[in-house]
mmCIF file of N, CA and C in Angstrom:
data_model
loop_
_atom_site.group_PDB
_atom_site.id
_atom_site.type_symbol
_atom_site.label_atom_id
_atom_site.label_comp_id
_atom_site.label_asym_id
_atom_site.label_seq_id
_atom_site.Cartn_x
_atom_site.Cartn_y
_atom_site.Cartn_z
ATOM 1 N N MET A 1 152.146 164.209 150.584
ATOM 2 C CA MET A 1 153.583 162.853 150.661
ATOM 3 C C MET A 1 153.348 162.332 151.910
ATOM 4 N N SER A 2 153.257 161.293 151.882
ATOM 5 C CA SER A 2 153.643 160.401 153.262
ATOM 6 C C SER A 2 155.045 158.853 154.065
ATOM 7 N N THR A 3 155.633 159.522 154.437
ATOM 8 C CA THR A 3 156.300 157.453 154.843
ATOM 9 C C THR A 3 155.550 156.363 154.572
ATOM 10 N N VAL A 4 156.135 155.628 153.330
ATOM 11 C CA VAL A 4 155.655 154.425 153.435
ATOM 12 C C VAL A 4 156.038 153.033 152.596
ATOM 13 N N SER A 5 157.220 152.968 153.958
ATOM 14 C CA SER A 5 158.413 151.645 154.104
ATOM 15 C C SER A 5 159.230 152.423 154.580
ATOM 16 N N ILE A 6 159.903 151.082 155.175
ATOM 17 C CA ILE A 6 161.026 151.443 156.020
ATOM 18 C C ILE A 6 162.292 150.566 154.833
ATOM 19 N N ASP A 7 162.890 151.798 154.979
ATOM 20 C CA ASP A 7 164.163 150.930 154.236
ATOM 21 C C ASP A 7 164.863 150.368 154.747
ATOM 22 N N HIS A 8 165.382 150.342 155.781
ATOM 23 C CA HIS A 8 166.428 149.592 156.676
ATOM 24 C C HIS A 8 166.189 150.027 158.184
ATOM 25 N N ILE A 9 166.657 149.024 158.485
ATOM 26 C CA ILE A 9 167.497 148.845 160.620
ATOM 27 C C ILE A 9 168.369 148.806 160.830
ATOM 28 N N ALA A 10 168.951 149.613 161.835
ATOM 29 C CA ALA A 10 170.650 148.581 161.722
ATOM 30 C C ALA A 10 170.097 148.149 163.343
ATOM 31 N N MET A 11 171.504 146.936 163.653
ATOM 32 C CA MET A 11 171.598 147.066 164.634
ATOM 33 C C MET A 11 173.071 146.388 164.983
ATOM 34 N N PRO A 12 173.573 146.780 166.523
ATOM 35 C CA PRO A 12 175.097 146.290 166.280
ATOM 36 C C PRO A 12 175.424 144.690 166.715
ATOM 37 N N THR A 13 176.912 143.555 166.686
ATOM 38 C CA THR A 13 177.075 142.232 166.682
ATOM 39 C C THR A 13 177.833 142.715 167.814
ATOM 40 N N ALA A 14 177.763 141.178 168.539
ATOM 41 C CA ALA A 14 179.602 140.990 169.485
ATOM 42 C C ALA A 14 180.361 140.386 168.221
ATOM 43 N N ASN A 15 179.267 139.224 167.201
ATOM 44 C CA ASN A 15 180.019 138.599 166.175
ATOM 45 C C ASN A 15 179.467 137.744 165.273
ATOM 46 N N ALA A 16 179.908 138.973 164.415
ATOM 47 C CA ALA A 16 179.686 139.659 162.657
ATOM 48 C C ALA A 16 180.214 137.853 162.023
ATOM 49 N N GLU A 17 181.196 137.117 161.900
ATOM 50 C CA GLU A 17 181.289 135.748 162.335
ATOM 51 C C GLU A 17 180.227 134.999 162.178
ATOM 52 N N ARG A 18 179.653 134.668 163.510
ATOM 53 C CA ARG A 18 178.466 134.012 163.794
ATOM 54 C C ARG A 18 176.946 134.266 163.077
ATOM 55 N N ILE A 19 176.789 136.242 163.555
ATOM 56 C CA ILE A 19 175.372 136.352 163.047
ATOM 57 C C ILE A 19 175.370 136.217 161.698
ATOM 58 N N ILE A 20 175.361 136.504 160.794
ATOM 59 C CA ILE A 20 176.522 135.701 159.206
ATOM 60 C C ILE A 20 175.364 134.625 159.209
ATOM 61 N N ALA A 21 176.555 133.293 159.755
ATOM 62 C CA ALA A 21 176.443 132.036 159.705
ATOM 63 C C ALA A 21 174.936 131.501 159.729
ATOM 64 N N PHE A 22 174.498 132.360 160.991
ATOM 65 C CA PHE A 22 173.419 132.156 161.224
ATOM 66 C C PHE A 22 172.310 132.798 160.466
ATOM 67 N N TYR A 23 172.593 133.467 159.735
ATOM 68 C CA TYR A 23 170.622 134.645 159.426
ATOM 69 C C TYR A 23 171.369 133.895 157.582
ATOM 70 N N LYS A 24 172.715 132.603 157.284
ATOM 71 C CA LYS A 24 173.097 132.128 156.154
ATOM 72 C C LYS A 24 171.368 130.994 155.931
ATOM 73 N N ARG A 25 172.433 130.501 157.203
ATOM 74 C CA ARG A 25 171.291 129.653 158.080
ATOM 75 C C ARG A 25 169.394 129.584 157.816
ATOM 76 N N LEU A 26 169.359 130.555 157.689
ATOM 77 C CA LEU A 26 168.019 130.812 157.662
ATOM 78 C C LEU A 26 167.194 132.000 156.224
ATOM 79 N N ALA A 27 168.560 131.445 154.970
ATOM 80 C CA ALA A 27 167.907 131.451 153.825
ATOM 81 C C ALA A 27 168.039 133.224 153.304
ATOM 82 N N PHE A 28 169.266 134.170 154.101
ATOM 83 C CA PHE A 28 168.675 135.289 153.641
ATOM 84 C C PHE A 28 169.806 135.298 152.784
ATOM 85 N N HIS A 29 170.128 136.546 152.191
ATOM 86 C CA HIS A 29 171.664 137.368 151.915
ATOM 87 C C HIS A 29 171.673 138.001 152.468
ATOM 88 N N ILE A 30 173.227 137.802 152.015
ATOM 89 C CA ILE A 30 173.809 139.120 153.118
ATOM 90 C C ILE A 30 174.238 140.004 152.561
ATOM 91 N N ASN A 31 174.667 140.846 152.311
ATOM 92 C CA ASN A 31 174.390 142.034 150.905
ATOM 93 C C ASN A 31 176.155 142.940 151.955
ATOM 94 N N ASP A 32 176.964 142.672 150.348
ATOM 95 C CA ASP A 32 178.033 143.497 150.936
ATOM 96 C C ASP A 32 179.062 142.117 151.237
ATOM 97 N N GLU A 33 179.458 141.224 152.133
ATOM 98 C CA GLU A 33 179.872 140.395 152.755
ATOM 99 C C GLU A 33 181.108 140.132 152.232
ATOM 100 N N ALA A 34 181.211 140.020 150.576
ATOM 101 C CA ALA A 34 183.034 139.942 150.373
ATOM 102 C C ALA A 34 183.434 141.701 150.760
ATOM 103 N N GLU A 35 182.795 142.822 150.411
ATOM 104 C CA GLU A 35 183.882 143.529 150.470
ATOM 105 C C GLU A 35 183.705 144.141 152.646
ATOM 106 N N TRP A 36 183.018 143.502 152.809
ATOM 107 C CA TRP A 36 182.957 143.662 154.453
ATOM 108 C C TRP A 36 184.799 143.108 154.938
ATOM 109 N N ARG A 37 184.796 141.305 154.589
ATOM 110 C CA ARG A 37 185.517 140.774 154.374
ATOM 111 C C ARG A 37 187.042 141.106 154.554
ATOM 112 N N ALA A 38 186.596 141.676 152.817
ATOM 113 C CA ALA A 38 188.239 142.977 152.256
ATOM 114 C C ALA A 38 188.311 144.218 153.133
ATOM 115 N N GLY A 39 187.699 144.234 153.765
ATOM 116 C CA GLY A 39 188.202 145.871 154.086
ATOM 117 C C GLY A 39 187.751 146.383 154.525
ATOM 118 N N GLU A 40 186.684 146.233 152.223
ATOM 119 C CA GLU A 40 186.148 146.999 152.100
ATOM 120 C C GLU A 40 184.934 147.865 152.336
ATOM 121 N N ALA A 41 184.221 147.820 153.680
ATOM 122 C CA ALA A 41 183.272 148.066 154.258
ATOM 123 C C ALA A 41 182.776 147.413 155.149
ATOM 124 N N ASN A 42 182.592 148.858 156.128
ATOM 125 C CA ASN A 42 182.858 148.822 157.437
ATOM 126 C C ASN A 42 181.916 148.213 157.695
ATOM 127 N N ILE A 43 181.129 147.690 157.315
ATOM 128 C CA ILE A 43 179.840 147.092 157.557
ATOM 129 C C ILE A 43 178.916 146.297 156.411
ATOM 130 N N PHE A 44 178.006 145.385 156.823
ATOM 131 C CA PHE A 44 177.198 144.418 155.340
ATOM 132 C C PHE A 44 175.844 144.735 156.144
ATOM 133 N N SER A 45 175.177 143.703 154.888
ATOM 134 C CA SER A 45 173.487 143.524 156.226
ATOM 135 C C SER A 45 173.507 141.816 155.349
ATOM 136 N N ILE A 46 171.446 142.753 155.981
ATOM 137 C CA ILE A 46 171.084 141.280 155.687
ATOM 138 C C ILE A 46 169.314 141.731 154.608
ATOM 139 N N GLN A 47 169.555 140.975 153.640
ATOM 140 C CA GLN A 47 168.400 141.624 153.120
ATOM 141 C C GLN A 47 166.822 140.916 153.709
ATOM 142 N N VAL A 48 165.706 142.009 153.382
ATOM 143 C CA VAL A 48 164.519 141.075 154.005
ATOM 144 C C VAL A 48 163.523 141.228 153.296
ATOM 145 N N GLY A 49 163.689 141.405 151.713
ATOM 146 C CA GLY A 49 162.531 141.785 150.400
ATOM 147 C C GLY A 49 162.951 142.719 150.499
ATOM 148 N N ASP A 50 162.643 143.952 150.567
ATOM 149 C CA ASP A 50 162.872 145.571 149.809
ATOM 150 C C ASP A 50 163.243 146.647 151.173
ATOM 151 N N SER A 51 163.697 145.178 152.170
ATOM 152 C CA SER A 51 163.940 146.330 152.951
ATOM 153 C C SER A 51 165.573 145.647 153.507
ATOM 154 N N LYS A 52 166.305 146.070 154.183
ATOM 155 C CA LYS A 52 167.917 145.261 154.747
ATOM 156 C C LYS A 52 168.162 145.370 156.587
ATOM 157 N N ILE A 53 168.349 144.935 157.090
ATOM 158 C CA ILE A 53 168.496 145.019 157.921
ATOM 159 C C ILE A 53 170.540 145.501 158.073
ATOM 160 N N ASN A 54 171.383 146.879 158.683
ATOM 161 C CA ASN A 54 172.204 146.805 158.768
ATOM 162 C C ASN A 54 172.697 146.307 159.591
ATOM 163 N N VAL A 55 173.978 145.985 159.504
ATOM 164 C CA VAL A 55 174.854 144.911 161.080
ATOM 165 C C VAL A 55 175.871 145.611 160.747
ATOM 166 N N HIS A 56 176.413 146.035 162.596
ATOM 167 C CA HIS A 56 177.253 147.049 162.841
ATOM 168 C C HIS A 56 178.128 146.141 163.562
ATOM 169 N N PRO A 57 179.147 145.774 162.549
ATOM 170 C CA PRO A 57 180.388 144.360 163.793
ATOM 171 C C PRO A 57 181.214 144.554 164.844
ATOM 172 N N GLU A 58 182.051 143.932 165.504
ATOM 173 C CA GLU A 58 182.038 144.736 166.811
ATOM 174 C C GLU A 58 183.608 146.148 166.536
ATOM 175 N N GLY A 59 183.739 146.753 167.228
ATOM 176 C CA GLY A 59 184.056 147.655 167.227
ATOM 177 C C GLY A 59 183.745 148.697 165.892
ATOM 178 N N TYR A 60 182.454 148.799 165.392
ATOM 179 C CA TYR A 60 182.498 149.678 164.220
ATOM 180 C C TYR A 60 181.973 151.244 166.118
ATOM 181 N N THR A 61 182.558 152.026 164.761
ATOM 182 C CA THR A 61 181.702 153.190 165.548
ATOM 183 C C THR A 61 181.400 154.638 163.838
ATOM 184 N N ALA A 62 180.523 155.074 164.219
ATOM 185 C CA ALA A 62 180.370 155.954 164.095
ATOM 186 C C ALA A 62 179.490 156.851 164.670
ATOM 187 N N ALA A 63 178.947 158.484 164.016
ATOM 188 C CA ALA A 63 178.649 158.738 164.929
ATOM 189 C C ALA A 63 176.966 159.281 164.925
ATOM 190 N N LEU A 64 176.432 158.717 163.365
ATOM 191 C CA LEU A 64 174.591 158.778 163.372
ATOM 192 C C LEU A 64 174.133 157.802 163.571
ATOM 193 N N ARG A 65 174.769 156.761 164.827
ATOM 194 C CA ARG A 65 174.249 155.550 165.431
ATOM 195 C C ARG A 65 173.270 155.511 166.819
ATOM 196 N N GLY A 66 172.697 154.566 167.018
ATOM 197 C CA GLY A 66 171.268 154.755 168.649
ATOM 198 C C GLY A 66 173.080 155.212 169.203
ATOM 199 N N PRO A 67 172.834 155.877 169.773
ATOM 200 C CA PRO A 67 174.193 156.077 171.230
ATOM 201 C C PRO A 67 173.914 154.401 171.672
ATOM 202 N N THR A 68 173.106 153.987 172.463
ATOM 203 C CA THR A 68 172.974 152.818 173.380
ATOM 204 C C THR A 68 172.884 151.635 172.478
ATOM 205 N N ALA A 69 172.900 151.251 171.839
ATOM 206 C CA ALA A 69 173.208 150.305 170.805
ATOM 207 C C ALA A 69 173.729 149.360 171.540
ATOM 208 N N VAL A 70 173.377 148.233 171.425
ATOM 209 C CA VAL A 70 174.496 147.381 171.841
ATOM 210 C C VAL A 70 173.907 145.987 171.452
ATOM 211 N N PRO A 71 174.644 144.775 171.075
ATOM 212 C CA PRO A 71 174.282 143.329 170.441
ATOM 213 C C PRO A 71 173.362 143.140 171.051
ATOM 214 N N GLY A 72 172.064 142.536 170.454
ATOM 215 C CA GLY A 72 170.747 142.119 172.024
ATOM 216 C C GLY A 72 169.303 143.095 172.180
ATOM 217 N N SER A 73 169.387 143.914 172.173
ATOM 218 C CA SER A 73 168.827 144.754 171.717
ATOM 219 C C SER A 73 167.767 145.669 170.743
ATOM 220 N N ALA A 74 167.745 144.398 169.426
ATOM 221 C CA ALA A 74 166.966 144.213 168.427
ATOM 222 C C ALA A 74 165.440 143.322 168.441
ATOM 223 N N ASP A 75 164.508 144.062 168.409
ATOM 224 C CA ASP A 75 163.434 142.649 168.322
ATOM 225 C C ASP A 75 162.411 143.279 167.367
ATOM 226 N N ILE A 76 162.551 141.974 166.337
ATOM 227 C CA ILE A 76 162.432 142.063 164.777
ATOM 228 C C ILE A 76 160.940 141.383 164.346
ATOM 229 N N CYS A 77 160.422 141.470 163.538
ATOM 230 C CA CYS A 77 159.429 140.718 162.892
ATOM 231 C C CYS A 77 159.094 141.365 161.161
ATOM 232 N N PHE A 78 159.548 139.250 160.867
ATOM 233 C CA PHE A 78 159.405 138.910 159.803
ATOM 234 C C PHE A 78 157.878 138.699 159.275
ATOM 235 N N VAL A 79 157.566 138.581 158.107
ATOM 236 C CA VAL A 79 156.647 138.104 157.309
ATOM 237 C C VAL A 79 156.891 137.067 156.788
ATOM 238 N N TRP A 80 156.385 135.333 156.582
ATOM 239 C CA TRP A 80 156.583 134.498 156.269
ATOM 240 C C TRP A 80 155.917 134.832 156.246
ATOM 241 N N ASN A 81 155.660 134.206 154.166
ATOM 242 C CA ASN A 81 155.214 134.374 153.116
ATOM 243 C C ASN A 81 154.522 132.678 153.398
ATOM 244 N N GLY A 82 154.079 131.979 153.829
ATOM 245 C CA GLY A 82 153.735 130.378 154.020
ATOM 246 C C GLY A 82 153.062 129.723 155.344
ATOM 247 N N THR A 83 152.389 129.114 155.213
ATOM 248 C CA THR A 83 152.439 128.660 156.926
ATOM 249 C C THR A 83 153.031 128.281 158.240
ATOM 250 N N ALA A 84 151.959 128.526 158.938
ATOM 251 C CA ALA A 84 153.025 128.432 160.544
ATOM 252 C C ALA A 84 154.163 127.303 160.163
ATOM 253 N N ALA A 85 153.521 126.253 160.032
ATOM 254 C CA ALA A 85 153.577 124.928 159.916
ATOM 255 C C ALA A 85 155.107 124.975 159.062
ATOM 256 N N GLU A 86 155.543 125.426 158.119
ATOM 257 C CA GLU A 86 155.781 125.437 156.515
ATOM 258 C C GLU A 86 157.855 126.353 157.733
ATOM 259 N N CYS A 87 156.858 127.725 158.543
ATOM 260 C CA CYS A 87 158.068 128.665 158.937
ATOM 261 C C CYS A 87 158.309 127.659 159.877
ATOM 262 N N GLU A 88 157.594 126.898 161.580
ATOM 263 C CA GLU A 88 158.467 126.039 162.311
ATOM 264 C C GLU A 88 159.382 125.450 161.751
ATOM 265 N N GLN A 89 158.915 124.438 160.359
ATOM 266 C CA GLN A 89 160.221 123.615 160.108
ATOM 267 C C GLN A 89 161.159 124.400 159.615
ATOM 268 N N MET A 90 160.848 125.329 158.585
ATOM 269 C CA MET A 90 161.984 125.969 158.958
ATOM 270 C C MET A 90 163.033 125.894 159.545
ATOM 271 N N LEU A 91 162.820 126.708 160.215
ATOM 272 C CA LEU A 91 163.125 126.893 161.506
ATOM 273 C C LEU A 91 164.179 125.760 162.395
ATOM 274 N N GLN A 92 163.130 124.533 162.291
ATOM 275 C CA GLN A 92 163.507 123.500 162.821
ATOM 276 C C GLN A 92 164.859 123.066 162.014
ATOM 277 N N ASP A 93 164.613 123.013 160.867
ATOM 278 C CA ASP A 93 165.759 123.365 160.091
ATOM 279 C C ASP A 93 166.999 123.318 160.622
ATOM 280 N N ALA A 94 166.331 124.904 160.497
ATOM 281 C CA ALA A 94 168.348 125.847 160.582
ATOM 282 C C ALA A 94 168.431 125.431 161.940
ATOM 283 N N GLY A 95 167.651 124.849 162.619
ATOM 284 C CA GLY A 95 168.641 123.935 164.039
ATOM 285 C C GLY A 95 167.883 126.067 165.073
ATOM 286 N N VAL A 96 167.479 126.616 164.777
ATOM 287 C CA VAL A 96 167.194 126.978 165.001
ATOM 288 C C VAL A 96 165.291 127.407 166.241
ATOM 289 N N GLU A 97 165.711 127.133 167.643
ATOM 290 C CA GLU A 97 165.185 126.544 168.805
ATOM 291 C C GLU A 97 163.570 128.065 168.556
ATOM 292 N N ILE A 98 163.090 127.810 168.726
ATOM 293 C CA ILE A 98 161.533 128.297 168.646
ATOM 294 C C ILE A 98 161.078 127.896 170.263
ATOM 295 N N ILE A 99 160.994 129.793 170.533
ATOM 296 C CA ILE A 99 161.501 130.329 172.218
ATOM 297 C C ILE A 99 159.667 130.501 172.999
ATOM 298 N N ALA A 100 158.678 130.279 171.470
ATOM 299 C CA ALA A 100 156.949 130.950 171.755
ATOM 300 C C ALA A 100 156.866 130.772 170.824
ATOM 301 N N GLY A 101 155.792 129.996 170.742
ATOM 302 C CA GLY A 101 154.638 130.134 169.284
ATOM 303 C C GLY A 101 154.450 128.694 168.703
ATOM 304 N N PRO A 102 153.771 128.592 168.041
ATOM 305 C CA PRO A 102 153.155 129.318 167.066
ATOM 306 C C PRO A 102 151.593 130.411 167.594
ATOM 307 N N GLY A 103 151.137 131.572 168.372
ATOM 308 C CA GLY A 103 149.918 131.606 168.756
ATOM 309 C C GLY A 103 149.610 132.746 168.280
ATOM 310 N N PRO A 104 148.825 133.171 167.645
ATOM 311 C CA PRO A 104 147.575 133.981 167.965
ATOM 312 C C PRO A 104 148.404 135.396 167.796
ATOM 313 N N ARG A 105 148.885 136.356 167.260
ATOM 314 C CA ARG A 105 149.176 137.746 167.661
ATOM 315 C C ARG A 105 148.271 138.836 166.470
ATOM 316 N N ARG A 106 148.232 139.809 166.559
ATOM 317 C CA ARG A 106 147.353 141.047 165.814
ATOM 318 C C ARG A 106 149.005 142.062 164.755
ATOM 319 N N GLY A 107 148.897 141.685 164.192
ATOM 320 C CA GLY A 107 150.796 141.717 163.393
ATOM 321 C C GLY A 107 150.447 143.657 162.768
ATOM 322 N N ALA A 108 150.670 144.483 161.393
ATOM 323 C CA ALA A 108 150.859 145.890 160.884
ATOM 324 C C ALA A 108 149.778 145.448 160.462
ATOM 325 N N LEU A 109 148.907 144.415 159.881
ATOM 326 C CA LEU A 109 147.689 144.244 158.618
ATOM 327 C C LEU A 109 147.045 143.050 159.568
ATOM 328 N N ARG A 110 146.615 144.298 159.987
ATOM 329 C CA ARG A 110 145.325 144.401 161.454
ATOM 330 C C ARG A 110 144.089 143.559 160.755
ATOM 331 N N HIS A 111 143.232 143.709 159.608
ATOM 332 C CA HIS A 111 142.136 143.739 159.180
ATOM 333 C C HIS A 111 142.558 142.064 158.503
ATOM 334 N N LYS A 112 143.872 141.507 158.989
ATOM 335 C CA LYS A 112 143.937 140.003 159.036
ATOM 336 C C LYS A 112 144.001 138.941 159.183
ATOM 337 N N ASN A 113 143.833 138.047 159.918
ATOM 338 C CA ASN A 113 144.458 137.002 161.229
ATOM 339 C C ASN A 113 145.981 136.769 161.782
ATOM 340 N N ALA A 114 146.602 136.360 162.545
ATOM 341 C CA ALA A 114 147.601 135.624 162.265
ATOM 342 C C ALA A 114 148.725 135.355 163.521
ATOM 343 N N VAL A 115 149.462 134.359 162.884
ATOM 344 C CA VAL A 115 149.871 133.732 164.705
ATOM 345 C C VAL A 115 151.278 134.501 163.696
ATOM 346 N N SER A 116 152.434 134.001 164.579
ATOM 347 C CA SER A 116 153.590 133.444 164.833
ATOM 348 C C SER A 116 154.268 132.931 166.121
ATOM 349 N N LEU A 117 155.689 132.291 165.397
ATOM 350 C CA LEU A 117 156.284 132.722 166.256
ATOM 351 C C LEU A 117 157.355 132.966 166.368
ATOM 352 N N TYR A 118 158.182 133.058 167.438
ATOM 353 C CA TYR A 118 159.434 133.357 168.439
ATOM 354 C C TYR A 118 160.710 132.618 168.068
ATOM 355 N N ALA A 119 161.764 133.491 168.218
ATOM 356 C CA ALA A 119 163.371 132.307 168.104
ATOM 357 C C ALA A 119 164.353 133.967 168.776
ATOM 358 N N ARG A 120 165.251 133.199 168.150
ATOM 359 C CA ARG A 120 166.916 134.170 169.134
ATOM 360 C C ARG A 120 167.962 134.452 167.878
ATOM 361 N N ASP A 121 168.463 135.276 167.929
ATOM 362 C CA ASP A 121 169.896 134.676 167.502
ATOM 363 C C ASP A 121 170.517 135.023 167.877
ATOM 364 N N PRO A 122 171.747 134.771 167.622
ATOM 365 C CA PRO A 122 173.414 134.640 168.585
ATOM 366 C C PRO A 122 173.542 135.726 169.355
ATOM 367 N N ASP A 123 172.794 136.870 169.234
ATOM 368 C CA ASP A 123 173.528 138.181 169.642
ATOM 369 C C ASP A 123 171.808 138.146 171.214
ATOM 370 N N ASP A 124 171.018 137.028 170.356
ATOM 371 C CA ASP A 124 169.625 137.866 172.122
ATOM 372 C C ASP A 124 168.509 138.374 170.992
ATOM 373 N N ASN A 125 168.880 138.885 169.889
ATOM 374 C CA ASN A 125 167.713 139.655 169.527
ATOM 375 C C ASN A 125 166.406 138.540 169.196
ATOM 376 N N LEU A 126 165.535 139.187 170.076
ATOM 377 C CA LEU A 126 164.247 138.867 169.582
ATOM 378 C C LEU A 126 163.826 138.988 168.464
ATOM 379 N N LEU A 127 163.416 137.721 167.581
ATOM 380 C CA LEU A 127 163.008 137.727 166.081
ATOM 381 C C LEU A 127 161.747 136.901 166.422
ATOM 382 N N GLU A 128 160.475 136.859 165.518
ATOM 383 C CA GLU A 128 159.129 136.733 164.816
ATOM 384 C C GLU A 128 159.103 136.426 163.849
ATOM 385 N N TRP A 129 158.041 135.834 164.051
ATOM 386 C CA TRP A 129 157.740 135.638 161.693
ATOM 387 C C TRP A 129 156.257 135.837 162.494
ATOM 388 N N MET A 130 155.537 136.608 161.838
ATOM 389 C CA MET A 130 154.477 137.397 161.955
ATOM 390 C C MET A 130 153.921 136.065 160.473
ATOM 391 N N VAL A 131 153.226 135.061 160.842
ATOM 392 C CA VAL A 131 151.749 134.308 159.403
ATOM 393 C C VAL A 131 150.814 134.774 159.249
ATOM 394 N N TYR A 132 149.678 135.597 157.919
ATOM 395 C CA TYR A 132 148.842 136.254 157.943
ATOM 396 C C TYR A 132 148.269 134.319 157.724
ATOM 397 N N GLU A 133 147.099 134.497 158.033
ATOM 398 C CA GLU A 133 145.935 134.047 157.242
ATOM 399 C C GLU A 133 145.379 133.912 155.940
#
């Protein structure tokens, strides 16, 4: 047996409303948003393919979390299923500033050529979109 994928990662936010609006502009689905708003869930998550990012809203405390995690500490790389130009257009349409790229990168699929684009979310987390050619 072996580890085969990542189920989820978690990141704290300083402003849940701002994070929800940002990731929705990028067409991500927000899981458990209604339950979180109703006070029935302590967290919500951002769906990314078969994985998710659990978001710990401001004031969230739990024993099972990184003890030094703070908003802005995440560095996440997404895989874009299209061209670099299409990714760039999607980010521009969402009003997201591209801070670097597109430029050549070496991703997890080391046998494939890739380029990536970088941006930041409202908490200043570094976001990368990897585009495999």
